């Protein structure tokens, strides 16, 4: 089979498309033919070992797990003897978690991984771009106490996490304010934002309204800068992970009203099942900017690393349709 590997940390030039041997599932594992995967912010952060912390998780000097790719859409080809949740022929989508490895034609995962069946009318290769971004958006919005009628401001509303956060908050009946650049204003409105702030033309503080949740997916806001934008019981959520935010989160117990939430998404089957229900009820879909082939992996990484992708990038592995 073909796999994209990286044997040292660095620029997109470290990525190589090579032939590897197809893995075999053990008793509790599934062999999945990967139809499509995605190239996410996590992929380029891992490839570059940026932040430095990556080296403590994936090898100090060289990467331990050499195949990237954390989400996939595919077909179960073979199951180990004790597997009961899935059978050969099932179309599935899910997350590999920290194991990564979805940038390969086949992958083995234990049946208790975060995987859902892509049954009925939701079968589509864009499902590969949903698990990470959508579970992250849902996980943090839940932490922030998302509720019907609340006001939710999403910074980075046109990116992967942001575009799912807009749809989830809107689906829950919140008033959604999206922040993005001029070229994405139309997109952010189309996916459900009630109001869009174009950060190229206005500042967040130009708007006097207070919000129940400010959700930063960009990493350029601090609790201090967001404080004047929060309602008395408003919460600040950030997918960025830095010391300042960790400190602000640790102060939650000592602070009245405002809470700060950051850290790493705790992926779960419950979250993915909830996302699947939203897809089925047409309240959530992936925004796909472009599909790349395995041969175009370097271009796909350069695109993802720009920090300006519109929604998501698909990596076509074995079949699937093309999003230009
Ligand atoms: N904590 C976790 O567990 C977790 C999980 C998943 C992701 N993340 C992190 O979350 C972050 C977002 O991931 P992503 O996949 O959504 O990224 P992404 O798809 O690359 O999206 C970034 C978005 O940010 C927007 N943006 C850039 N500069 C901006 C600015 N100054 N103001 C407002 N918007 C701006 C861009 O829109 P324009 O082109 O319009 O500027 C772009 O659409 C990454 O840092 C990722 O590592 C964390």
PDB file of N, CA and C and ligand atoms in Angstrom, residues 39-45 50-51 70 132-133 135-137 139-140 154-164 179-185 187-188 197-200 204 215-221 238-241 262-267 289 303-313, ligand 1:
ATOM      1  N   UNK A  39      -6.077  17.226   5.789  1.00  0.00           N
ATOM      2  CA  UNK A  39      -4.828  17.788   6.315  1.00  0.00           C
ATOM      3  C   UNK A  39      -5.248  18.918   7.253  1.00  0.00           C
ATOM      4  N   UNK A  40      -4.955  18.733   8.536  1.00  0.00           N
ATOM      5  CA  UNK A  40      -5.429  19.667   9.563  1.00  0.00           C
ATOM      6  C   UNK A  40      -4.271  20.480  10.147  1.00  0.00           C
ATOM      7  N   UNK A  41      -4.652  21.410  11.016  1.00  0.00           N
ATOM      8  CA  UNK A  41      -3.636  22.189  11.736  1.00  0.00           C
ATOM      9  C   UNK A  41      -2.743  21.246  12.547  1.00  0.00           C
ATOM     10  N   UNK A  42      -3.333  20.168  13.104  1.00  0.00           N
ATOM     11  CA  UNK A  42      -2.536  19.226  13.910  1.00  0.00           C
ATOM     12  C   UNK A  42      -1.443  18.580  13.054  1.00  0.00           C
ATOM     13  N   UNK A  43      -1.765  18.288  11.790  1.00  0.00           N
ATOM     14  CA  UNK A  43      -0.770  17.631  10.922  1.00  0.00           C
ATOM     15  C   UNK A  43       0.477  18.494  10.744  1.00  0.00           C
ATOM     16  N   UNK A  44       0.269  19.789  10.466  1.00  0.00           N
ATOM     17  CA  UNK A  44       1.484  20.590  10.256  1.00  0.00           C
ATOM     18  C   UNK A  44       2.190  20.920  11.572  1.00  0.00           C
ATOM     19  N   UNK A  45       1.419  21.027  12.659  1.00  0.00           N
ATOM     20  CA  UNK A  45       2.072  21.243  13.970  1.00  0.00           C
ATOM     21  C   UNK A  45       2.958  20.037  14.311  1.00  0.00           C
ATOM     22  N   UNK A  50       6.062  21.897  16.268  1.00  0.00           N
ATOM     23  CA  UNK A  50       5.765  23.267  16.693  1.00  0.00           C
ATOM     24  C   UNK A  50       4.361  23.269  17.301  1.00  0.00           C
ATOM     25  N   UNK A  51       4.158  23.422  18.554  1.00  0.00           N
ATOM     26  CA  UNK A  51       5.139  23.808  19.553  1.00  0.00           C
ATOM     27  C   UNK A  51       6.083  22.652  19.932  1.00  0.00           C
ATOM     28  N   UNK A  70      -5.211  12.360  11.137  1.00  0.00           N
ATOM     29  CA  UNK A  70      -5.953  11.995  12.355  1.00  0.00           C
ATOM     30  C   UNK A  70      -7.425  11.715  12.108  1.00  0.00           C
ATOM     31  N   UNK A 132     -12.415  15.763  13.795  1.00  0.00           N
ATOM     32  CA  UNK A 132     -11.560  16.577  14.688  1.00  0.00           C
ATOM     33  C   UNK A 132     -12.156  17.968  14.918  1.00  0.00           C
ATOM     34  N   UNK A 133     -12.408  18.671  13.823  1.00  0.00           N
ATOM     35  CA  UNK A 133     -12.904  20.049  13.937  1.00  0.00           C
ATOM     36  C   UNK A 133     -14.251  20.112  14.638  1.00  0.00           C
ATOM     37  N   UNK A 135     -15.758  17.754  16.613  1.00  0.00           N
ATOM     38  CA  UNK A 135     -15.726  17.339  18.029  1.00  0.00           C
ATOM     39  C   UNK A 135     -15.088  18.430  18.882  1.00  0.00           C
ATOM     40  N   UNK A 136     -14.063  19.098  18.333  1.00  0.00           N
ATOM     41  CA  UNK A 136     -13.421  20.188  19.083  1.00  0.00           C
ATOM     42  C   UNK A 136     -14.421  21.314  19.346  1.00  0.00           C
ATOM     43  N   UNK A 137     -15.148  21.702  18.297  1.00  0.00           N
ATOM     44  CA  UNK A 137     -16.132  22.782  18.450  1.00  0.00           C
ATOM     45  C   UNK A 137     -17.194  22.394  19.476  1.00  0.00           C
ATOM     46  N   UNK A 139     -17.082  20.015  21.874  1.00  0.00           N
ATOM     47  CA  UNK A 139     -16.489  19.824  23.206  1.00  0.00           C
ATOM     48  C   UNK A 139     -16.354  21.169  23.932  1.00  0.00           C
ATOM     49  N   UNK A 140     -15.770  22.155  23.232  1.00  0.00           N
ATOM     50  CA  UNK A 140     -15.524  23.442  23.903  1.00  0.00           C
ATOM     51  C   UNK A 140     -16.816  24.247  24.087  1.00  0.00           C
ATOM     52  N   UNK A 154     -17.551  33.908  17.544  1.00  0.00           N
ATOM     53  CA  UNK A 154     -16.544  32.923  17.134  1.00  0.00           C
ATOM     54  C   UNK A 154     -15.457  33.609  16.313  1.00  0.00           C
ATOM     55  N   UNK A 155     -14.258  33.632  16.877  1.00  0.00           N
ATOM     56  CA  UNK A 155     -13.115  34.246  16.187  1.00  0.00           C
ATOM     57  C   UNK A 155     -12.444  33.167  15.343  1.00  0.00           C
ATOM     58  N   UNK A 156     -12.285  33.437  14.027  1.00  0.00           N
ATOM     59  CA  UNK A 156     -11.771  32.396  13.121  1.00  0.00           C
ATOM     60  C   UNK A 156     -12.926  31.550  12.608  1.00  0.00           C
ATOM     61  N   UNK A 157     -14.067  32.208  12.334  1.00  0.00           N
ATOM     62  CA  UNK A 157     -15.304  31.493  11.996  1.00  0.00           C
ATOM     63  C   UNK A 157     -15.253  30.766  10.661  1.00  0.00           C
ATOM     64  N   UNK A 158     -14.259  31.074   9.827  1.00  0.00           N
ATOM     65  CA  UNK A 158     -14.194  30.444   8.496  1.00  0.00           C
ATOM     66  C   UNK A 158     -13.252  29.247   8.467  1.00  0.00           C
ATOM     67  N   UNK A 159     -12.548  28.970   9.563  1.00  0.00           N
ATOM     68  CA  UNK A 159     -11.618  27.833   9.581  1.00  0.00           C
ATOM     69  C   UNK A 159     -12.348  26.535   9.892  1.00  0.00           C
ATOM     70  N   UNK A 160     -11.606  25.483  10.138  1.00  0.00           N
ATOM     71  CA  UNK A 160     -12.233  24.185  10.396  1.00  0.00           C
ATOM     72  C   UNK A 160     -13.053  24.216  11.688  1.00  0.00           C
ATOM     73  N   UNK A 161     -12.398  24.444  12.811  1.00  0.00           N
ATOM     74  CA  UNK A 161     -13.109  24.457  14.096  1.00  0.00           C
ATOM     75  C   UNK A 161     -14.183  25.554  14.088  1.00  0.00           C
ATOM     76  N   UNK A 162     -13.816  26.731  13.566  1.00  0.00           N
ATOM     77  CA  UNK A 162     -14.733  27.877  13.560  1.00  0.00           C
ATOM     78  C   UNK A 162     -16.003  27.605  12.755  1.00  0.00           C
ATOM     79  N   UNK A 163     -15.854  27.008  11.570  1.00  0.00           N
ATOM     80  CA  UNK A 163     -17.040  26.782  10.722  1.00  0.00           C
ATOM     81  C   UNK A 163     -17.984  25.762  11.364  1.00  0.00           C
ATOM     82  N   UNK A 164     -17.409  24.785  12.107  1.00  0.00           N
ATOM     83  CA  UNK A 164     -18.289  23.849  12.824  1.00  0.00           C
ATOM     84  C   UNK A 164     -18.918  24.536  14.034  1.00  0.00           C
ATOM     85  N   UNK A 179     -16.278  36.025  13.223  1.00  0.00           N
ATOM     86  CA  UNK A 179     -15.203  36.968  12.895  1.00  0.00           C
ATOM     87  C   UNK A 179     -14.310  36.312  11.849  1.00  0.00           C
ATOM     88  N   UNK A 180     -14.090  37.009  10.727  1.00  0.00           N
ATOM     89  CA  UNK A 180     -13.242  36.472   9.656  1.00  0.00           C
ATOM     90  C   UNK A 180     -12.764  37.634   8.788  1.00  0.00           C
ATOM     91  N   UNK A 181     -11.982  37.322   7.750  1.00  0.00           N
ATOM     92  CA  UNK A 181     -11.519  38.379   6.843  1.00  0.00           C
ATOM     93  C   UNK A 181     -12.550  38.604   5.731  1.00  0.00           C
ATOM     94  N   UNK A 182     -12.335  39.668   4.950  1.00  0.00           N
ATOM     95  CA  UNK A 182     -13.312  40.104   3.946  1.00  0.00           C
ATOM     96  C   UNK A 182     -13.733  38.968   3.015  1.00  0.00           C
ATOM     97  N   UNK A 183     -12.760  38.167   2.546  1.00  0.00           N
ATOM     98  CA  UNK A 183     -13.117  37.167   1.530  1.00  0.00           C
ATOM     99  C   UNK A 183     -14.029  36.069   2.084  1.00  0.00           C
ATOM    100  N   UNK A 184     -14.129  35.952   3.414  1.00  0.00           N
ATOM    101  CA  UNK A 184     -14.945  34.877   3.988  1.00  0.00           C
ATOM    102  C   UNK A 184     -16.277  35.327   4.581  1.00  0.00           C
ATOM    103  N   UNK A 185     -16.579  36.627   4.454  1.00  0.00           N
ATOM    104  CA  UNK A 185     -17.806  37.152   5.073  1.00  0.00           C
ATOM    105  C   UNK A 185     -19.044  36.408   4.537  1.00  0.00           C
ATOM    106  N   UNK A 187     -19.266  33.415   3.118  1.00  0.00           N
ATOM    107  CA  UNK A 187     -19.254  32.014   3.570  1.00  0.00           C
ATOM    108  C   UNK A 187     -19.784  31.899   5.002  1.00  0.00           C
ATOM    109  N   UNK A 188     -19.286  32.758   5.875  1.00  0.00           N
ATOM    110  CA  UNK A 188     -19.657  32.658   7.297  1.00  0.00           C
ATOM    111  C   UNK A 188     -21.152  32.954   7.489  1.00  0.00           C
ATOM    112  N   UNK A 197     -18.249  39.990  11.670  1.00  0.00           N
ATOM    113  CA  UNK A 197     -17.306  41.098  11.859  1.00  0.00           C
ATOM    114  C   UNK A 197     -16.095  40.814  10.991  1.00  0.00           C
ATOM    115  N   UNK A 198     -15.824  41.731  10.060  1.00  0.00           N
ATOM    116  CA  UNK A 198     -14.676  41.586   9.157  1.00  0.00           C
ATOM    117  C   UNK A 198     -13.465  42.208   9.854  1.00  0.00           C
ATOM    118  N   UNK A 199     -12.540  41.342  10.320  1.00  0.00           N
ATOM    119  CA  UNK A 199     -11.435  41.865  11.137  1.00  0.00           C
ATOM    120  C   UNK A 199     -10.466  42.736  10.349  1.00  0.00           C
ATOM    121  N   UNK A 200     -10.603  42.719   9.014  1.00  0.00           N
ATOM    122  CA  UNK A 200      -9.748  43.597   8.197  1.00  0.00           C
ATOM    123  C   UNK A 200     -10.247  45.040   8.271  1.00  0.00           C
ATOM    124  N   UNK A 204     -13.015  44.182  17.289  1.00  0.00           N
ATOM    125  CA  UNK A 204     -14.092  43.558  18.074  1.00  0.00           C
ATOM    126  C   UNK A 204     -14.711  44.585  19.023  1.00  0.00           C
ATOM    127  N   UNK A 215     -15.420  32.473  21.629  1.00  0.00           N
ATOM    128  CA  UNK A 215     -14.701  31.245  21.265  1.00  0.00           C
ATOM    129  C   UNK A 215     -13.589  31.635  20.287  1.00  0.00           C
ATOM    130  N   UNK A 216     -12.345  31.546  20.752  1.00  0.00           N
ATOM    131  CA  UNK A 216     -11.207  31.924  19.898  1.00  0.00           C
ATOM    132  C   UNK A 216     -10.569  30.671  19.300  1.00  0.00           C
ATOM    133  N   UNK A 217     -10.615  30.538  17.976  1.00  0.00           N
ATOM    134  CA  UNK A 217      -9.958  29.397  17.313  1.00  0.00           C
ATOM    135  C   UNK A 217      -8.656  29.846  16.638  1.00  0.00           C
ATOM    136  N   UNK A 218      -8.303  31.118  16.826  1.00  0.00           N
ATOM    137  CA  UNK A 218      -7.124  31.662  16.128  1.00  0.00           C
ATOM    138  C   UNK A 218      -5.906  31.711  17.054  1.00  0.00           C
ATOM    139  N   UNK A 219      -6.143  32.093  18.298  1.00  0.00           N
ATOM    140  CA  UNK A 219      -5.046  32.161  19.256  1.00  0.00           C
ATOM    141  C   UNK A 219      -4.485  33.565  19.414  1.00  0.00           C
ATOM    142  N   UNK A 220      -5.220  34.567  18.921  1.00  0.00           N
ATOM    143  CA  UNK A 220      -4.709  35.939  19.050  1.00  0.00           C
ATOM    144  C   UNK A 220      -5.470  36.739  20.112  1.00  0.00           C
ATOM    145  N   UNK A 221      -6.295  36.062  20.925  1.00  0.00           N
ATOM    146  CA  UNK A 221      -7.016  36.764  21.987  1.00  0.00           C
ATOM    147  C   UNK A 221      -6.590  36.226  23.352  1.00  0.00           C
ATOM    148  N   UNK A 238     -10.726  28.988  24.313  1.00  0.00           N
ATOM    149  CA  UNK A 238      -9.690  29.109  23.287  1.00  0.00           C
ATOM    150  C   UNK A 238      -9.099  27.743  22.967  1.00  0.00           C
ATOM    151  N   UNK A 239      -8.984  27.429  21.658  1.00  0.00           N
ATOM    152  CA  UNK A 239      -8.349  26.168  21.266  1.00  0.00           C
ATOM    153  C   UNK A 239      -6.834  26.319  21.243  1.00  0.00           C
ATOM    154  N   UNK A 240      -6.359  27.556  21.391  1.00  0.00           N
ATOM    155  CA  UNK A 240      -4.907  27.747  21.488  1.00  0.00           C
ATOM    156  C   UNK A 240      -4.491  27.281  22.880  1.00  0.00           C
ATOM    157  N   UNK A 241      -3.255  26.927  23.015  1.00  0.00           N
ATOM    158  CA  UNK A 241      -2.830  26.291  24.261  1.00  0.00           C
ATOM    159  C   UNK A 241      -1.556  26.992  24.695  1.00  0.00           C
ATOM    160  N   UNK A 262      -9.555  26.130  28.128  1.00  0.00           N
ATOM    161  CA  UNK A 262      -8.616  25.839  27.051  1.00  0.00           C
ATOM    162  C   UNK A 262      -8.112  24.415  27.263  1.00  0.00           C
ATOM    163  N   UNK A 263      -7.153  23.987  26.472  1.00  0.00           N
ATOM    164  CA  UNK A 263      -6.618  22.629  26.632  1.00  0.00           C
ATOM    165  C   UNK A 263      -6.859  21.802  25.389  1.00  0.00           C
ATOM    166  N   UNK A 264      -6.886  20.490  25.591  1.00  0.00           N
ATOM    167  CA  UNK A 264      -7.004  19.573  24.451  1.00  0.00           C
ATOM    168  C   UNK A 264      -8.385  18.927  24.459  1.00  0.00           C
ATOM    169  N   UNK A 265      -8.967  18.799  23.301  1.00  0.00           N
ATOM    170  CA  UNK A 265     -10.298  18.182  23.166  1.00  0.00           C
ATOM    171  C   UNK A 265     -10.277  16.752  23.698  1.00  0.00           C
ATOM    172  N   UNK A 266     -11.253  16.409  24.507  1.00  0.00           N
ATOM    173  CA  UNK A 266     -11.378  15.016  24.949  1.00  0.00           C
ATOM    174  C   UNK A 266     -12.355  14.344  23.985  1.00  0.00           C
ATOM    175  N   UNK A 267     -11.781  13.680  22.975  1.00  0.00           N
ATOM    176  CA  UNK A 267     -12.637  13.046  21.963  1.00  0.00           C
ATOM    177  C   UNK A 267     -13.383  11.867  22.583  1.00  0.00           C
ATOM    178  N   UNK A 289     -12.538  23.420   1.122  1.00  0.00           N
ATOM    179  CA  UNK A 289     -11.949  24.377   0.170  1.00  0.00           C
ATOM    180  C   UNK A 289     -11.335  23.664  -1.021  1.00  0.00           C
ATOM    181  N   UNK A 303      -0.690  24.828   2.279  1.00  0.00           N
ATOM    182  CA  UNK A 303      -2.025  25.448   2.340  1.00  0.00           C
ATOM    183  C   UNK A 303      -2.538  25.470   3.795  1.00  0.00           C
ATOM    184  N   UNK A 304      -2.473  24.302   4.458  1.00  0.00           N
ATOM    185  CA  UNK A 304      -2.988  24.237   5.843  1.00  0.00           C
ATOM    186  C   UNK A 304      -2.205  25.173   6.760  1.00  0.00           C
ATOM    187  N   UNK A 305      -0.894  25.224   6.538  1.00  0.00           N
ATOM    188  CA  UNK A 305      -0.027  26.017   7.425  1.00  0.00           C
ATOM    189  C   UNK A 305      -0.204  27.517   7.211  1.00  0.00           C
ATOM    190  N   UNK A 306      -0.857  27.898   6.107  1.00  0.00           N
ATOM    191  CA  UNK A 306      -1.060  29.337   5.854  1.00  0.00           C
ATOM    192  C   UNK A 306      -1.909  29.971   6.958  1.00  0.00           C
ATOM    193  N   UNK A 307      -2.702  29.139   7.656  1.00  0.00           N
ATOM    194  CA  UNK A 307      -3.580  29.678   8.713  1.00  0.00           C
ATOM    195  C   UNK A 307      -4.803  30.376   8.127  1.00  0.00           C
ATOM    196  N   UNK A 308      -5.035  30.215   6.822  1.00  0.00           N
ATOM    197  CA  UNK A 308      -6.172  30.890   6.181  1.00  0.00           C
ATOM    198  C   UNK A 308      -6.992  29.937   5.325  1.00  0.00           C
ATOM    199  N   UNK A 309      -7.044  28.658   5.699  1.00  0.00           N
ATOM    200  CA  UNK A 309      -7.873  27.794   4.865  1.00  0.00           C
ATOM    201  C   UNK A 309      -9.350  28.086   5.133  1.00  0.00           C
ATOM    202  N   UNK A 310     -10.140  27.862   4.105  1.00  0.00           N
ATOM    203  CA  UNK A 310     -11.590  28.053   4.261  1.00  0.00           C
ATOM    204  C   UNK A 310     -12.148  26.688   4.641  1.00  0.00           C
ATOM    205  N   UNK A 311     -12.503  26.522   5.880  1.00  0.00           N
ATOM    206  CA  UNK A 311     -13.005  25.226   6.338  1.00  0.00           C
ATOM    207  C   UNK A 311     -11.894  24.195   6.342  1.00  0.00           C
ATOM    208  N   UNK A 312     -12.014  23.230   5.429  1.00  0.00           N
ATOM    209  CA  UNK A 312     -11.154  22.057   5.499  1.00  0.00           C
ATOM    210  C   UNK A 312     -10.515  21.697   4.170  1.00  0.00           C
ATOM    211  N   UNK A 313      -9.461  20.865   4.275  1.00  0.00           N
ATOM    212  CA  UNK A 313      -8.751  20.355   3.109  1.00  0.00           C
ATOM    213  C   UNK A 313      -8.868  18.833   3.126  1.00  0.00           C
TER     214      UNK A 313
HETATM  215  N1  LIG B   1      -7.205  22.294  21.593  1.00  0.00           N
HETATM  216  C1  LIG B   1      -7.499  21.323  20.750  1.00  0.00           C
HETATM  217  O1  LIG B   1      -7.754  20.180  21.151  1.00  0.00           O
HETATM  218  C2  LIG B   1      -7.522  21.637  19.292  1.00  0.00           C
HETATM  219  C3  LIG B   1      -8.194  20.803  18.394  1.00  0.00           C
HETATM  220  C4  LIG B   1      -8.245  21.184  17.057  1.00  0.00           C
HETATM  221  C5  LIG B   1      -7.603  22.353  16.656  1.00  0.00           C
HETATM  222  N2  LIG B   1      -6.916  23.094  17.560  1.00  0.00           N
HETATM  223  C6  LIG B   1      -6.228  24.335  17.184  1.00  0.00           C
HETATM  224  O2  LIG B   1      -7.232  25.285  16.844  1.00  0.00           O
HETATM  225  C7  LIG B   1      -6.709  26.202  15.903  1.00  0.00           C
HETATM  226  C8  LIG B   1      -7.680  26.335  14.746  1.00  0.00           C
HETATM  227  O3  LIG B   1      -7.686  25.155  13.995  1.00  0.00           O
HETATM  228  P1  LIG B   1      -8.419  25.137  12.605  1.00  0.00           P
HETATM  229  O4  LIG B   1      -8.219  23.768  12.080  1.00  0.00           O
HETATM  230  O5  LIG B   1      -9.805  25.642  12.738  1.00  0.00           O
HETATM  231  O6  LIG B   1      -7.535  26.196  11.782  1.00  0.00           O
HETATM  232  P2  LIG B   1      -7.749  26.705  10.296  1.00  0.00           P
HETATM  233  O7  LIG B   1      -8.723  25.823   9.605  1.00  0.00           O
HETATM  234  O8  LIG B   1      -6.399  26.895   9.722  1.00  0.00           O
HETATM  235  O9  LIG B   1      -8.489  28.118  10.439  1.00  0.00           O
HETATM  236  C9  LIG B   1      -7.916  29.246  10.810  1.00  0.00           C
HETATM  237  C10 LIG B   1      -8.921  30.376  10.497  1.00  0.00           C
HETATM  238  O10 LIG B   1      -8.502  31.474  11.252  1.00  0.00           O
HETATM  239  C11 LIG B   1      -8.864  32.643  10.539  1.00  0.00           C
HETATM  240  N3  LIG B   1      -7.996  33.755  10.943  1.00  0.00           N
HETATM  241  C12 LIG B   1      -6.658  33.909  10.714  1.00  0.00           C
HETATM  242  N4  LIG B   1      -6.242  35.059  11.268  1.00  0.00           N
HETATM  243  C13 LIG B   1      -7.334  35.620  11.870  1.00  0.00           C
HETATM  244  C14 LIG B   1      -7.540  36.805  12.636  1.00  0.00           C
HETATM  245  N5  LIG B   1      -6.549  37.660  12.882  1.00  0.00           N
HETATM  246  N6  LIG B   1      -8.777  37.037  13.109  1.00  0.00           N
HETATM  247  C15 LIG B   1      -9.808  36.195  12.883  1.00  0.00           C
HETATM  248  N7  LIG B   1      -9.688  35.066  12.139  1.00  0.00           N
HETATM  249  C16 LIG B   1      -8.445  34.790  11.653  1.00  0.00           C
HETATM  250  C17 LIG B   1      -8.707  32.301   9.088  1.00  0.00           C
HETATM  251  O11 LIG B   1      -9.683  33.050   8.379  1.00  0.00           O
HETATM  252  P3  LIG B   1      -9.274  34.226   7.354  1.00  0.00           P
HETATM  253  O12 LIG B   1      -8.622  33.519   6.181  1.00  0.00           O
HETATM  254  O13 LIG B   1     -10.578  34.858   7.044  1.00  0.00           O
HETATM  255  O14 LIG B   1      -8.294  35.096   8.081  1.00  0.00           O
HETATM  256  C18 LIG B   1      -8.949  30.785   9.043  1.00  0.00           C
HETATM  257  O15 LIG B   1     -10.186  30.486   8.446  1.00  0.00           O
HETATM  258  C19 LIG B   1      -5.327  25.675  15.501  1.00  0.00           C
HETATM  259  O16 LIG B   1      -4.356  26.372  16.212  1.00  0.00           O
HETATM  260  C20 LIG B   1      -5.362  24.225  15.957  1.00  0.00           C
HETATM  261  O17 LIG B   1      -4.072  23.733  16.257  1.00  0.00           O
HETATM  262  C21 LIG B   1      -6.859  22.761  18.861  1.00  0.00           C
END
